[in-house]
Short mmCIF file of C-alpha atoms and ligand atoms in Angstrom, two decimals:
data_model
loop_
_atom_site.label_atom_id
_atom_site.label_comp_id
_atom_site.label_asym_id
_atom_site.label_seq_id
_atom_site.Cartn_x
_atom_site.Cartn_y
_atom_site.Cartn_z
CA UNK A 173 82.14 122.63 105.12
CA UNK A 174 79.78 122.36 108.05
CA UNK A 175 77.18 120.31 106.24
CA UNK A 176 76.89 116.74 105.06
CA UNK A 177 75.28 116.09 101.69
CA UNK A 178 73.24 112.91 101.96
CA UNK A 179 71.20 111.22 99.26
CA UNK A 180 67.67 110.24 100.38
CA UNK A 181 67.08 106.48 100.43
CA UNK A 182 63.51 106.93 99.16
CA UNK A 183 63.50 109.57 96.44
CA UNK A 184 67.20 110.13 95.67
CA UNK A 185 67.14 113.84 96.49
CA UNK A 186 70.38 115.30 97.80
CA UNK A 187 69.84 116.75 101.28
CA UNK A 188 72.09 119.22 103.07
CA UNK A 189 72.28 118.20 106.73
CA UNK A 190 74.28 120.30 109.23
CA UNK A 191 77.01 118.19 110.82
CA UNK A 192 75.99 119.48 114.23
CA UNK A 193 72.56 117.88 113.86
CA UNK A 194 71.73 114.29 114.72
CA UNK A 195 71.66 112.98 111.18
CA UNK A 196 70.15 109.66 112.26
CA UNK A 197 66.81 111.45 112.66
CA UNK A 198 67.11 113.71 109.63
CA UNK A 199 64.17 113.76 107.21
CA UNK A 200 64.31 114.34 103.48
CA UNK A 201 63.39 117.88 102.39
CA UNK A 202 61.72 116.57 99.23
CA UNK A 203 59.70 113.50 100.23
CA UNK A 204 59.70 113.64 104.05
CA UNK A 205 61.11 110.12 104.47
CA UNK A 206 63.86 109.50 107.00
CA UNK A 207 67.16 109.78 105.16
CA UNK A 208 68.50 106.79 107.08
CA UNK A 209 66.05 103.90 107.33
CA UNK A 210 68.45 101.50 109.04
CA UNK A 211 68.19 99.18 106.02
CA UNK A 212 70.61 98.81 103.12
CA UNK A 213 69.34 100.69 100.06
CA UNK A 214 68.91 99.04 96.67
CA UNK A 215 70.74 101.10 94.08
CA UNK A 216 71.06 100.75 90.34
CA UNK A 217 71.62 102.84 87.24
CA UNK A 218 71.46 106.55 88.04
CA UNK A 219 70.85 106.02 91.77
CA UNK A 220 74.13 104.10 92.07
CA UNK A 221 76.15 106.97 90.61
CA UNK A 222 74.20 109.52 92.60
CA UNK A 223 74.84 107.71 95.88
CA UNK A 224 78.52 107.14 95.22
CA UNK A 225 79.32 110.61 93.88
CA UNK A 226 76.95 112.92 95.79
CA UNK A 227 77.07 111.59 99.37
CA UNK A 228 79.76 113.29 101.43
CA UNK A 229 79.55 110.32 103.79
CA UNK A 230 81.34 107.07 102.90
CA UNK A 231 79.22 104.66 100.84
CA UNK A 232 79.44 100.88 101.11
CA UNK A 233 78.17 98.84 98.15
CA UNK A 234 77.33 95.13 98.41
CA UNK A 235 77.38 93.64 94.91
CA UNK A 236 75.20 90.54 94.88
CA UNK A 237 72.82 88.43 92.77
CA UNK A 238 69.70 86.42 93.63
CA UNK A 239 71.23 83.09 92.47
CA UNK A 240 74.34 83.49 94.62
CA UNK A 241 74.14 81.36 97.79
CA UNK A 242 76.90 83.16 99.73
CA UNK A 243 75.23 86.50 98.83
CA UNK A 244 71.95 85.32 100.33
CA UNK A 245 73.80 84.03 103.39
CA UNK A 246 75.43 87.41 103.86
CA UNK A 247 72.25 89.49 103.33
CA UNK A 248 71.03 89.40 106.97
CA UNK A 249 74.57 90.09 108.24
CA UNK A 250 74.81 93.07 105.90
CA UNK A 251 71.39 94.34 107.05
CA UNK A 252 72.54 94.07 110.67
CA UNK A 253 75.75 95.94 109.80
CA UNK A 254 73.59 98.82 108.53
CA UNK A 255 72.17 99.23 112.03
CA UNK A 256 75.69 99.52 113.44
CA UNK A 257 77.29 101.65 110.72
CA UNK A 258 74.53 104.08 109.76
CA UNK A 259 74.42 107.07 109.88
CA UNK A 260 78.22 107.32 109.64
CA UNK A 261 78.28 105.19 106.49
CA UNK A 262 75.60 104.74 103.81
CA UNK A 263 74.96 101.04 103.04
CA UNK A 264 73.72 100.11 99.59
CA UNK A 265 73.09 96.93 97.59
CA UNK A 266 73.67 96.52 93.86
CA UNK A 267 72.04 93.58 92.06
CA UNK A 268 74.67 92.61 89.47
CA UNK A 269 72.09 90.72 87.36
CA UNK A 270 70.03 93.90 86.97
CA UNK A 271 73.07 96.13 86.48
CA UNK A 272 75.62 94.27 84.31
CA UNK A 273 77.04 97.53 82.92
CA UNK A 274 77.87 98.87 86.37
CA UNK A 275 79.31 95.50 87.44
CA UNK A 276 81.58 95.54 84.39
CA UNK A 277 82.61 99.14 85.08
CA UNK A 278 83.46 98.17 88.66
CA UNK A 279 85.49 95.18 87.46
CA UNK A 280 83.49 92.71 89.54
CA UNK A 281 84.92 89.18 89.15
CA UNK A 282 83.07 87.33 91.87
CA UNK A 283 80.25 87.98 94.29
CA UNK A 284 79.55 88.88 96.95
CA UNK A 285 81.96 91.80 96.64
CA UNK A 286 81.87 94.81 98.92
CA UNK A 287 83.32 98.12 97.74
CA UNK A 288 83.80 101.10 100.00
CA UNK A 289 83.64 104.54 98.38
CA UNK A 290 84.42 107.93 99.90
CA UNK A 291 84.22 111.17 97.96
CA UNK A 292 83.35 109.21 94.82
CA UNK A 293 86.59 107.22 94.96
CA UNK A 294 87.08 103.56 95.80
CA UNK A 295 88.78 103.20 99.18
CA UNK A 296 88.78 99.41 99.52
CA UNK A 297 87.13 96.23 98.26
CA UNK A 298 86.80 92.67 99.47
CA UNK A 299 85.13 89.51 98.19
CA UNK A 300 83.42 86.63 99.95
CA UNK A 301 80.64 86.40 102.51
CA UNK A 302 81.32 88.03 105.88
CA UNK A 303 79.60 88.12 109.26
CA UNK A 304 78.19 91.33 110.71
CA UNK A 305 81.22 91.74 112.97
CA UNK A 306 83.62 91.18 110.09
CA UNK A 307 81.81 93.73 107.88
CA UNK A 308 81.82 96.38 110.63
CA UNK A 309 85.50 95.75 111.45
CA UNK A 310 86.50 95.84 107.79
CA UNK A 311 84.79 99.21 107.27
CA UNK A 312 86.30 100.68 110.44
CA UNK A 313 89.77 99.44 109.48
CA UNK A 314 89.54 101.40 106.23
CA UNK A 315 87.78 104.44 107.70
CA UNK A 316 89.35 105.32 111.04
CA UNK A 317 86.89 108.22 111.38
CA UNK A 318 84.04 105.71 111.64
CA UNK A 319 85.54 103.86 114.60
CA UNK A 320 83.90 106.11 117.20
ZN1 ZN B 674 63.43 111.81 99.78
#
């Protein structure tokens, strides 16, 4: 496999991007948007499954809710982590109030919870608000390939 499959943050199309190419600048073949915007993507319903199962890159999910103080505290740290981790990892946000079925399926007991997926499988999860540095370190600890 010499290509990465990456789900567009705007339209959800699956793009085939050669690994040799600078994927940070890659544009979506369907809608023309940059595949990586540098911001965490809101996912829910079908887009959650599509991101987790179709991306060949690791996918980080921040499960949060608007009423959750620690989640709001962590939001800017998570956004800053996207700038450091993309395009080696895809950062997404799942609003557990809007997506109770997915939260139940994931077995979420408290928020914020971060879950790291790779190849559609859960690699690691952690709960509680974290700083940007802690988020980046936690991801790199569980994905040695991202440490570069
Ligand atoms: Zn697109």
